[in-house]
Short mmCIF file of C-alpha atoms in Angstrom, two decimals:
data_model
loop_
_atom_site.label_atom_id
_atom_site.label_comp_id
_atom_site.label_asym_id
_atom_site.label_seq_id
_atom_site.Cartn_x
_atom_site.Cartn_y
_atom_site.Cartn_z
CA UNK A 15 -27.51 28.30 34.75
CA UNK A 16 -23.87 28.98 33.01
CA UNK A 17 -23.93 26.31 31.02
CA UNK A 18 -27.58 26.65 30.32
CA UNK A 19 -26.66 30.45 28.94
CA UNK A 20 -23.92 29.25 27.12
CA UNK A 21 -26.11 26.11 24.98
CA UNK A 22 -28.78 29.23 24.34
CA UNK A 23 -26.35 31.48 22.97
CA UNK A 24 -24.74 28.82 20.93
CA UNK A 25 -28.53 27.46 19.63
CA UNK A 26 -28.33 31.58 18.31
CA UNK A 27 -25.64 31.61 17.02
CA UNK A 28 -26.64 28.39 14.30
CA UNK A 29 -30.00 29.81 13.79
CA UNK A 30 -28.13 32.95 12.56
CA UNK A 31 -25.88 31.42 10.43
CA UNK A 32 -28.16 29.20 8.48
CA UNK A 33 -30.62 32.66 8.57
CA UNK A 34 -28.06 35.16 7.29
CA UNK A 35 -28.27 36.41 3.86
CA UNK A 36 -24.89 36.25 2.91
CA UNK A 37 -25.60 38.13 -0.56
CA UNK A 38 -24.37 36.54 -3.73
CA UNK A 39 -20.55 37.33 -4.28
CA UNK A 40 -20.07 35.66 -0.59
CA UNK A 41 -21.96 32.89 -1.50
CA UNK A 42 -20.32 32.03 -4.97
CA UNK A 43 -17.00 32.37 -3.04
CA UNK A 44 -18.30 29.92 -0.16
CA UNK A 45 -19.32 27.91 -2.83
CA UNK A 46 -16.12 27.53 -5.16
CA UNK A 47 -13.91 27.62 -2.02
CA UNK A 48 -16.21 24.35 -0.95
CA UNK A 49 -16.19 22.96 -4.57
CA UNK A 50 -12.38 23.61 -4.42
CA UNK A 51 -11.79 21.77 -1.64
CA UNK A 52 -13.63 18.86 -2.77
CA UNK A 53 -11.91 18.61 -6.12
CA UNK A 54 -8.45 20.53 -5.69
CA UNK A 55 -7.30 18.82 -8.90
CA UNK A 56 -10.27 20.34 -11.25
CA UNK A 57 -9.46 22.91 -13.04
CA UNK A 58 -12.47 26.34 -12.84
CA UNK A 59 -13.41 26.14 -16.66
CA UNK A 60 -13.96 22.76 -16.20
CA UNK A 61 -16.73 23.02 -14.37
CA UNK A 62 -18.39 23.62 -17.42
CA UNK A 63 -17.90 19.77 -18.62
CA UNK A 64 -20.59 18.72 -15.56
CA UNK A 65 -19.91 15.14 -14.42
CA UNK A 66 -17.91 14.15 -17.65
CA UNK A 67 -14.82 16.41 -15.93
CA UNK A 68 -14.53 14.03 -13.05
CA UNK A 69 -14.69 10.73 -15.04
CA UNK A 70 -12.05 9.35 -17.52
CA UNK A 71 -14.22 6.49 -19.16
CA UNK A 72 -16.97 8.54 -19.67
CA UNK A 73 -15.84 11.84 -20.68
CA UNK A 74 -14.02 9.80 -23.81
CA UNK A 75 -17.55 8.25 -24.85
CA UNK A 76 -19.04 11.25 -24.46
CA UNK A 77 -16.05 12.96 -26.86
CA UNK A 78 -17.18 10.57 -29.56
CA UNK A 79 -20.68 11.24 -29.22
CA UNK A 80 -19.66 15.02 -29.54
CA UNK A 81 -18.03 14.04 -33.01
CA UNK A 82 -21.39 13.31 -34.62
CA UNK A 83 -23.96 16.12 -32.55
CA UNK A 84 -27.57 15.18 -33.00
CA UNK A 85 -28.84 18.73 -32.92
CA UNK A 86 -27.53 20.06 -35.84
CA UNK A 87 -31.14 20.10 -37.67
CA UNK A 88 -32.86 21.01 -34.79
CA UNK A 89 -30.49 24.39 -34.41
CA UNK A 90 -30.85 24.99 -38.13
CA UNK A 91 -34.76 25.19 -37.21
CA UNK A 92 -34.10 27.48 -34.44
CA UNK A 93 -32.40 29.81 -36.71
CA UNK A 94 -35.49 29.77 -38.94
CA UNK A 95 -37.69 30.30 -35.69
CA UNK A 96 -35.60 33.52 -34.73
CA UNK A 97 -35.80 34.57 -38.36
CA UNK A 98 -39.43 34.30 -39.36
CA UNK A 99 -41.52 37.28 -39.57
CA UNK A 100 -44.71 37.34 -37.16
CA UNK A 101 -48.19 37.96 -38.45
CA UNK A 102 -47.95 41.80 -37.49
CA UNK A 103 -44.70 41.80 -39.67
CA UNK A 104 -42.78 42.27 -36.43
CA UNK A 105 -40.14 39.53 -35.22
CA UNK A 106 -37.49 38.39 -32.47
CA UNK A 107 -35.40 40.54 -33.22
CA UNK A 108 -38.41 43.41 -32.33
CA UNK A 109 -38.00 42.15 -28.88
CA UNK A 110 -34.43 40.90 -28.26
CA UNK A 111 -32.42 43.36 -30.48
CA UNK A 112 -31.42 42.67 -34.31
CA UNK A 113 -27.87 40.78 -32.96
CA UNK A 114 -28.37 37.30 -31.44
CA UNK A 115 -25.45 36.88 -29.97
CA UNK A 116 -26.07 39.01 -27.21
CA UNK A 117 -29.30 37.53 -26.24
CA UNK A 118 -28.29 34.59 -23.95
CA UNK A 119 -26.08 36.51 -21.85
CA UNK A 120 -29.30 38.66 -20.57
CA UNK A 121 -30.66 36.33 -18.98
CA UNK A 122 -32.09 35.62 -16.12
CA UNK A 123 -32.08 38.56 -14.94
CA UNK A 124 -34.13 41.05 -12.72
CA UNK A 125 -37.25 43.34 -14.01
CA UNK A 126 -37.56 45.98 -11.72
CA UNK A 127 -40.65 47.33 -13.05
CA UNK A 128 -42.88 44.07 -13.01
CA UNK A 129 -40.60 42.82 -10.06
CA UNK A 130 -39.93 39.33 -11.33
CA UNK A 131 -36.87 37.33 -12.85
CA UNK A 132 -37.12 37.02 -16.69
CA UNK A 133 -35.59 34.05 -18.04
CA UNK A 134 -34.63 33.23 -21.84
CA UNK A 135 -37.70 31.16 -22.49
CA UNK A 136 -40.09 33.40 -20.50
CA UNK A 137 -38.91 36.03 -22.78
CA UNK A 138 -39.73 34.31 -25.95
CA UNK A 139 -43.04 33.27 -24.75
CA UNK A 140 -44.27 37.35 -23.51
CA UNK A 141 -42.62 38.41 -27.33
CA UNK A 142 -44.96 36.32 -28.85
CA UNK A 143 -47.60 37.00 -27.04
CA UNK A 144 -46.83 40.94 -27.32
CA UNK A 145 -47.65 40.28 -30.48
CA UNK A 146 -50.16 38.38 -30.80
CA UNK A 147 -48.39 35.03 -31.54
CA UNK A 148 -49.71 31.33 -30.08
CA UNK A 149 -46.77 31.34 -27.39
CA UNK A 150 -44.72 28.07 -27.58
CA UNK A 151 -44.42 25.54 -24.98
CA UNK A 152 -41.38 26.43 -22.65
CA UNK A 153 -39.97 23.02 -21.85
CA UNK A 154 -38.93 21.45 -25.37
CA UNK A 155 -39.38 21.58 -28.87
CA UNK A 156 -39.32 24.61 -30.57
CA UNK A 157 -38.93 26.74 -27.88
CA UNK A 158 -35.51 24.79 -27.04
CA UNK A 159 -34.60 24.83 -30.93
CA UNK A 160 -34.81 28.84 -30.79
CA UNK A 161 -33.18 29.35 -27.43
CA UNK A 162 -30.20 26.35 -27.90
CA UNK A 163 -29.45 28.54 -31.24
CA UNK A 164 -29.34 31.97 -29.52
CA UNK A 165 -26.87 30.45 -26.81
CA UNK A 166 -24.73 28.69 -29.68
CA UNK A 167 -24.91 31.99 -30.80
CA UNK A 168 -23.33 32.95 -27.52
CA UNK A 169 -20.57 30.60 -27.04
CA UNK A 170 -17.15 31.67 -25.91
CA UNK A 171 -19.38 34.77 -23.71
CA UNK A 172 -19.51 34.17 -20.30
CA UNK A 173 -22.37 33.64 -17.36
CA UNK A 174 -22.37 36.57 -15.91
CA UNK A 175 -25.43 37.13 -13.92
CA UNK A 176 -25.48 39.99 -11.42
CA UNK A 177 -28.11 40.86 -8.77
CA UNK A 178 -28.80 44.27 -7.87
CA UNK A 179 -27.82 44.73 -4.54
CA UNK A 180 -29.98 47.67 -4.16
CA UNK A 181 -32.74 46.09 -5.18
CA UNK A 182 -34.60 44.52 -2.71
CA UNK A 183 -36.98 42.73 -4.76
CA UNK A 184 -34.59 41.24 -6.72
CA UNK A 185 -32.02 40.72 -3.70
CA UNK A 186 -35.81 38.62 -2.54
CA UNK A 187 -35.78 36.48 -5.93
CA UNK A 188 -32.20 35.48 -5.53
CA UNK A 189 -32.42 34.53 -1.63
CA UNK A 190 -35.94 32.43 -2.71
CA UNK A 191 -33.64 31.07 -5.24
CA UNK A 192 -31.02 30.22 -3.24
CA UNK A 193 -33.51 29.09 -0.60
CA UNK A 194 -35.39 26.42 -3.32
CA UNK A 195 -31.61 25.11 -3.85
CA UNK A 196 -30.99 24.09 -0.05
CA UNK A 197 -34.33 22.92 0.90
CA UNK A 198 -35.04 19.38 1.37
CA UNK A 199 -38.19 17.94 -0.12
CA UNK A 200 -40.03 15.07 -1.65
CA UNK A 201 -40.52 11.87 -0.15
CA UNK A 202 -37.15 10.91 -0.15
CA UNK A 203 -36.38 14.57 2.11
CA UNK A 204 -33.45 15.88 -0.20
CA UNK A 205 -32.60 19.10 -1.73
CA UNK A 206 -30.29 19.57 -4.88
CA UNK A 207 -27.62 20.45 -2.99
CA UNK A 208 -27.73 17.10 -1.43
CA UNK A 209 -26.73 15.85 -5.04
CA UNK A 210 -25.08 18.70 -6.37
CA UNK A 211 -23.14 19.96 -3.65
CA UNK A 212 -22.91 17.61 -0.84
CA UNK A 213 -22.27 14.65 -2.94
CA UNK A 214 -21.48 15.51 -6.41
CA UNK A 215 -19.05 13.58 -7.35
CA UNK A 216 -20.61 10.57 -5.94
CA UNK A 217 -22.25 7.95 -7.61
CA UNK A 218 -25.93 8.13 -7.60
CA UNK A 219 -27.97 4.88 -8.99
CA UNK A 220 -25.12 4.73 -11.99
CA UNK A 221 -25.21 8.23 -12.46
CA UNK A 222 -22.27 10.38 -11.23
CA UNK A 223 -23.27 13.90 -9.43
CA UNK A 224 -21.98 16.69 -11.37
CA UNK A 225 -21.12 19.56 -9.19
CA UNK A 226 -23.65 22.76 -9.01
CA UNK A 227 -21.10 25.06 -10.49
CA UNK A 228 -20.98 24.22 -14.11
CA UNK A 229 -24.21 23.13 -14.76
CA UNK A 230 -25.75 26.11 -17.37
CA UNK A 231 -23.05 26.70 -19.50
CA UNK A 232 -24.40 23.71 -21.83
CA UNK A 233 -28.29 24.58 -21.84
CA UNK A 234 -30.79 24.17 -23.86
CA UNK A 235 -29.16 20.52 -23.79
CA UNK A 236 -30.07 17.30 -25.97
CA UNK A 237 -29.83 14.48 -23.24
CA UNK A 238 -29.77 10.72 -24.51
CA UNK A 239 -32.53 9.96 -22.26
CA UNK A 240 -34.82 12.61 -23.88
CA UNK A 241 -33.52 11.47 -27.20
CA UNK A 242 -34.96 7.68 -26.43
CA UNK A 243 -38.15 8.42 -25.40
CA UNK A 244 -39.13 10.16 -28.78
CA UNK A 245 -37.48 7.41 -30.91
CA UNK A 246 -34.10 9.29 -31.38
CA UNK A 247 -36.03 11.98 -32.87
CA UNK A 248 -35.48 15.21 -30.21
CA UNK A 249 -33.52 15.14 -27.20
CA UNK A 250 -33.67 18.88 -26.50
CA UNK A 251 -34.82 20.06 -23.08
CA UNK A 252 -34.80 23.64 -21.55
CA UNK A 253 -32.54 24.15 -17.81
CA UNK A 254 -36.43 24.49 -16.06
CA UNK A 255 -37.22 20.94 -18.14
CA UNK A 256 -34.39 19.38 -16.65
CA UNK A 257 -35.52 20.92 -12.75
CA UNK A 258 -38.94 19.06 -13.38
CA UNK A 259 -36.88 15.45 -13.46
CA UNK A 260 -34.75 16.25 -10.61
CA UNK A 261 -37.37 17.17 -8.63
CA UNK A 262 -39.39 14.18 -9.47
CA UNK A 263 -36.52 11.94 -8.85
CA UNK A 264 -36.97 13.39 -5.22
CA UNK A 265 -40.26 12.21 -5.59
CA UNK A 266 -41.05 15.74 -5.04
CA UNK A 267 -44.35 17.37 -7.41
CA UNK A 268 -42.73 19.08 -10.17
CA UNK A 269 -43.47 23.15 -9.91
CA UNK A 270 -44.96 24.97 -12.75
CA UNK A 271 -42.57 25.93 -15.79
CA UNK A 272 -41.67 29.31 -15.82
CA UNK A 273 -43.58 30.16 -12.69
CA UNK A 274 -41.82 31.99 -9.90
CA UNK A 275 -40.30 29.16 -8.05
CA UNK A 276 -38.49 28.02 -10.92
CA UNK A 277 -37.38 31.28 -12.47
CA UNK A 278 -35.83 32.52 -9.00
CA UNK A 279 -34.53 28.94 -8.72
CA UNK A 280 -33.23 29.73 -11.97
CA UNK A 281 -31.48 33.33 -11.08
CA UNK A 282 -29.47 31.87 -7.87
CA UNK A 283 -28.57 28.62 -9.74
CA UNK A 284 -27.29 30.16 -12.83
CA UNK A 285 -25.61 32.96 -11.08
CA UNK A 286 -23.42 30.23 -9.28
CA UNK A 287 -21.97 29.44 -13.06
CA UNK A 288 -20.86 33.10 -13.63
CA UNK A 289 -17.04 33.25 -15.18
CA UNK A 290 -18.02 30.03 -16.90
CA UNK A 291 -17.87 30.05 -20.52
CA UNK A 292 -21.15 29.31 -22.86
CA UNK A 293 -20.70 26.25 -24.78
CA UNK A 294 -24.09 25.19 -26.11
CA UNK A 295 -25.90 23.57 -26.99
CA UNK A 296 -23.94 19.98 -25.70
CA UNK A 297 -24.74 16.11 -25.25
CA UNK A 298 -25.57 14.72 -21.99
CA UNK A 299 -26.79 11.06 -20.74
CA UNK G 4 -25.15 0.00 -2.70
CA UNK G 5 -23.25 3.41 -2.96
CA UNK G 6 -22.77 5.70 -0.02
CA UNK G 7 -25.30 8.50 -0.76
CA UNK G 8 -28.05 5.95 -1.08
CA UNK G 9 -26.45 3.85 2.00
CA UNK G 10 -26.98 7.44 4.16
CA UNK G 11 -30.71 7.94 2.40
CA UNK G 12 -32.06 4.53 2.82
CA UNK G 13 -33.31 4.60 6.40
CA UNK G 14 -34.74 8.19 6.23
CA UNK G 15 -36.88 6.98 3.31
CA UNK G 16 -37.59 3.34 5.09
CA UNK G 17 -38.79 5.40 7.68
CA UNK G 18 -41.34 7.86 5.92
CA UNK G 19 -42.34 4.61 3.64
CA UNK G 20 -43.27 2.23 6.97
CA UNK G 21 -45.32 5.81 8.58
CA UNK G 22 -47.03 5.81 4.80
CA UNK G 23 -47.79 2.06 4.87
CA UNK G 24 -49.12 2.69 8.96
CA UNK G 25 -51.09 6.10 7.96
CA UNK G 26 -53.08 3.57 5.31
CA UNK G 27 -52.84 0.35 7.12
CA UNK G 28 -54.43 1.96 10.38
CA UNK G 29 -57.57 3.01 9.47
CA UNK G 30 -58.43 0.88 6.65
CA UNK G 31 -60.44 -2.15 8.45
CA UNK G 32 -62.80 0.46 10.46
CA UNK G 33 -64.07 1.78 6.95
CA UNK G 34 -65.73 -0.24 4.63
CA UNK G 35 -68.54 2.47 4.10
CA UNK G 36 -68.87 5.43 2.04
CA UNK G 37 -69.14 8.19 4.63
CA UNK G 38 -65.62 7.44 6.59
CA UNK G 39 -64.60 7.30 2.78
CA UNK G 40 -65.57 10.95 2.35
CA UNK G 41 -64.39 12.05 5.21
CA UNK G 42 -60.61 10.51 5.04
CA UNK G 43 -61.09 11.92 0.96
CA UNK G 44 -61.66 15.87 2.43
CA UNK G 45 -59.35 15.12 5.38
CA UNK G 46 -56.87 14.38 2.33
CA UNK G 47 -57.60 17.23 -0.01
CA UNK G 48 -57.04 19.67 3.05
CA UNK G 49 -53.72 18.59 4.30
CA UNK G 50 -52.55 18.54 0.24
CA UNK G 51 -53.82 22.13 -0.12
CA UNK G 52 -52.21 23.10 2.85
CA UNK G 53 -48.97 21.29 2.10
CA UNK G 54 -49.17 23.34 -1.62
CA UNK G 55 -49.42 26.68 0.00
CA UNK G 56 -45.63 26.16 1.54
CA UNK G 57 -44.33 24.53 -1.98
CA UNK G 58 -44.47 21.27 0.00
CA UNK G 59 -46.46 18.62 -2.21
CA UNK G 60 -44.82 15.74 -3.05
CA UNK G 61 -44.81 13.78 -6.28
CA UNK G 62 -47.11 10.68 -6.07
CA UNK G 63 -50.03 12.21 -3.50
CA UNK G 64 -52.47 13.96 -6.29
CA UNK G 65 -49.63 15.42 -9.04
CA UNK G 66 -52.34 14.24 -12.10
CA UNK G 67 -49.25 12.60 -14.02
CA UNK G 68 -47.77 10.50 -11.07
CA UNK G 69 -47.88 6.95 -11.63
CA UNK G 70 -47.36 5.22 -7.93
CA UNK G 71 -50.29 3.52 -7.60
CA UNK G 72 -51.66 0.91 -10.33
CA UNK G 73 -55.24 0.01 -10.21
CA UNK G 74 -57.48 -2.48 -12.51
CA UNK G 75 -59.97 0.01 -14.30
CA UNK G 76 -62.65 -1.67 -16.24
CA UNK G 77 -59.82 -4.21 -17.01
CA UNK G 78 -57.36 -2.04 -17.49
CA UNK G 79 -54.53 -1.23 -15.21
CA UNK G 80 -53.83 2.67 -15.04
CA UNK G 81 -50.89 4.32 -13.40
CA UNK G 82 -52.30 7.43 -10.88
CA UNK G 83 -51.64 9.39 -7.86
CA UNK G 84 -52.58 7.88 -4.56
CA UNK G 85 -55.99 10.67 -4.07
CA UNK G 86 -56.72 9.36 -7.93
CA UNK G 87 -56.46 5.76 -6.61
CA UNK G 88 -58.67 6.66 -3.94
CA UNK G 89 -60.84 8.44 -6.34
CA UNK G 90 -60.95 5.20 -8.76
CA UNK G 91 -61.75 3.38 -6.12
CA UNK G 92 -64.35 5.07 -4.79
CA UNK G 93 -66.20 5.15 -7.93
CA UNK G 94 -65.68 1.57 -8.34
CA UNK G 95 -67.83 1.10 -4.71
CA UNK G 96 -64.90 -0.56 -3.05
CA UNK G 97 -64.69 2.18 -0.10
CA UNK G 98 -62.65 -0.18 2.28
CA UNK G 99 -59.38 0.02 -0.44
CA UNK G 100 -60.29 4.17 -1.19
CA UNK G 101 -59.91 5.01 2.39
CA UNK G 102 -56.64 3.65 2.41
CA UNK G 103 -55.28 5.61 -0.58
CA UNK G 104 -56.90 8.52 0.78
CA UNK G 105 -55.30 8.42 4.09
CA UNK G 106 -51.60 7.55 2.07
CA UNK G 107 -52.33 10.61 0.54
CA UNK G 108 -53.57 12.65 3.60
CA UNK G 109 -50.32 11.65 5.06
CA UNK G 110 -48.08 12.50 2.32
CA UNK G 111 -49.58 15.97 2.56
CA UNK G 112 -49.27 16.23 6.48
CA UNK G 113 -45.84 15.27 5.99
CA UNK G 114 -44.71 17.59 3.13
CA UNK G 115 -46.37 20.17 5.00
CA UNK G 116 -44.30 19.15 8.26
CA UNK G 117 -41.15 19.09 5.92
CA UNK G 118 -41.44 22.73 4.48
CA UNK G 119 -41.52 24.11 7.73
CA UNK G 120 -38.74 22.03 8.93
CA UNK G 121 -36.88 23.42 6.13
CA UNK G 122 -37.76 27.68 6.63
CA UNK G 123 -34.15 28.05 7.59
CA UNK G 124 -32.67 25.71 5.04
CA UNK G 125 -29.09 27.34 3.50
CA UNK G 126 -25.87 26.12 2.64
CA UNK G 127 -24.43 24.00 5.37
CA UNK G 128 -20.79 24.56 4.71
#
């Protein structure tokens, strides 16, 4: 009967630790202290250079490629985007506020009054529609022009993305966030922290695992993959773009762009970047 | 073969061998239409219910999944496994539908299974 007690109140005790809602500062600290751990010779800031920090070879090709950035059009374009008047005369700027540097650091964050996390592209999209504009599509091409621009615009700020503690609803979109993260899924039964915490680092079908902490700072990014696929032509892709290939690589169904899954996904996973420093928009495989 | 894949690789040989049983095990009783019908609705419920817990995976009925390749007026097209059983269907070969059907009815089942496994799911450090 002792020992029967004693396996009951130890099968409690796990259920309450995986249930507890540790709130975000604890979890960012659980979460460097782990990352620390793993890579004690990895300096915080950079965190920000994704896999290329923890690989030699690599991170020099990937210094040349940075000599000659593809994207230098394609953020020219998004400064015409921000800049062109809307039908109604109105603009961006209407919407986001007349300086566009401060425009990336917003975001995500929590709208208390239509209870939802607003993200940088969801934001474009509802300003156009607000007035009256054909919204853009929110996973590449012009959309990532206009938003890799406003965070260029934002380099050197840092991620700094705080939820309201007294907010319940948005203390709910961070923990569904957060809960997205660790939860297995797809026919291969793995979450992205199986990649990106558990084994980043590791090699994964030639690719190495970059570490969850880090992974924002560089978004919209232009990824040599994209690039390929449309003849060299535009390799931009939005953070929620690049969700829809993880989670198919899971074999998992993608979710729907900017829909509540992914923008609370979104919240918690950018949140774990805060005290990074902005450098977009950047090169990736 | 690296260590992450190493630790993966009998957890998906496992849900791959219950996919190839869940078609496999049925398939020879159902040359006809009806049990073709039924295994399609049987299917389309355990998806839906699988899609109400965020639980669908990739290749069952996602419209741009391209698991399954079948010869289409002489043309081989890339689809889903309910699409394959769909195509099938429509091409009167009911024994080969009911199989994809009951892939797909599985992969539902099983994502369904898998989201509730996970409720709990958090960081395990």
């Amino acid at each position: 009967m002792k020992r029967l007690l004693i396996g009951a109140f130890a099968a409690l005790l796990t259920v309450g630790a995986t249930a507890t809602l540790a709130g975000q500062s604890e979890d960012l600290q659980a979460l460097r202290d782990y990352m620390q751990n793993r890579f004690p010779n990895l300096a915080f800031m950079d965190y920000a250079n994704g896999s290329y920090a923890l690989d030699a070879a690599k991170a020099t090709q990937w210094e040349s490629q940075r000599d000659f950035p593809p994207f230098l059009d394609h953020l020219d374009e998004g400064e015409k985007i921000w800049n062109t008047p809307f039908t109604n005369g109105k603009g961006f700027s209407d919407c986001f506020g007349s300086d566009p540097s401060k425009v990336r650091v917003k975001y995500p964050r929590w709208n208390a009054e239509a209870k939802k996390v607003e993200t940088l592209e969801g934001q474009i999209v509802a300003c156009q529609k607000a007035n009256g504009e054909k919204p853009l599509k929110t996973k590449k091409g012009k959309i990532a022009y206009l938003s890799a621009w406003l965070a260029s615009q934002a380099n050197g700020q840092k991620i700094n993305v705080i939820v309201p503690q007294n907010d319940p609803g948005a203390v709910a979109a961070y923990e569904a966030g957060r809960k997205f993260f660790y939860t297995k899924r797809g026919q291969l039964n793995m979450s992205c922290a199986d990649c990106h915490v558990y084994n980043s680092g590791m090699q994964a079908r030639g690719n190495l695992l970059s570490p969850v902490i880090g992974q924002v700072t560089h978004f919209p990014v232009w990824r040599g993959k994209w690039a390929r696929a449309t003849g060299g032509k535009d390799g931009f892709g939005t953070l929620q773009r690049r969700y829809d290939g993880c989670n198919k690589q899971v074999r998992a169904k993608p979710f729907k762009n900017q829909g509540d899954e992914y923008s609370n996904l979104e919240y918690f996973h950018q949140s774990m970047s805060n005290g990074l420093t902005i450098d977009a928009p950047d090169y990736r495989e | 073969m690296n260590r992450l894949m190493k630790r993966l690789t009998p957890g998906i040989a496992l849900v791959l061998l219950i996919g190839n049983l869940a078609g496999i095990g049925t398939a020879g009783a159902s040359g006809d239409e009806a049990a073709y019908k039924m295994a399609h609705a049987d299917a389309v419920a355990a998806l839906d219910m699988a899609k109400k817990v965020g639980g669908e995976w990739r290749d069952a009925r996602w419209k741009k999944s391209k698991a399954v390749k079948v010869e289409v007026e002489g043309k081989t097209k890339k689809m889903s496994n309910l699409a394959a059983a769909e195509a099938y269907a429509k091409m009167g070969d009911y024994e080969k539908a009911t199989q994809y059907a009951d892939i797909a009815k599985f992969q539902g089942v099983a994502g369904y299974q898998q989201a509730m496994d996970q409720k709990n799911a958090g960081p395990q450090f």
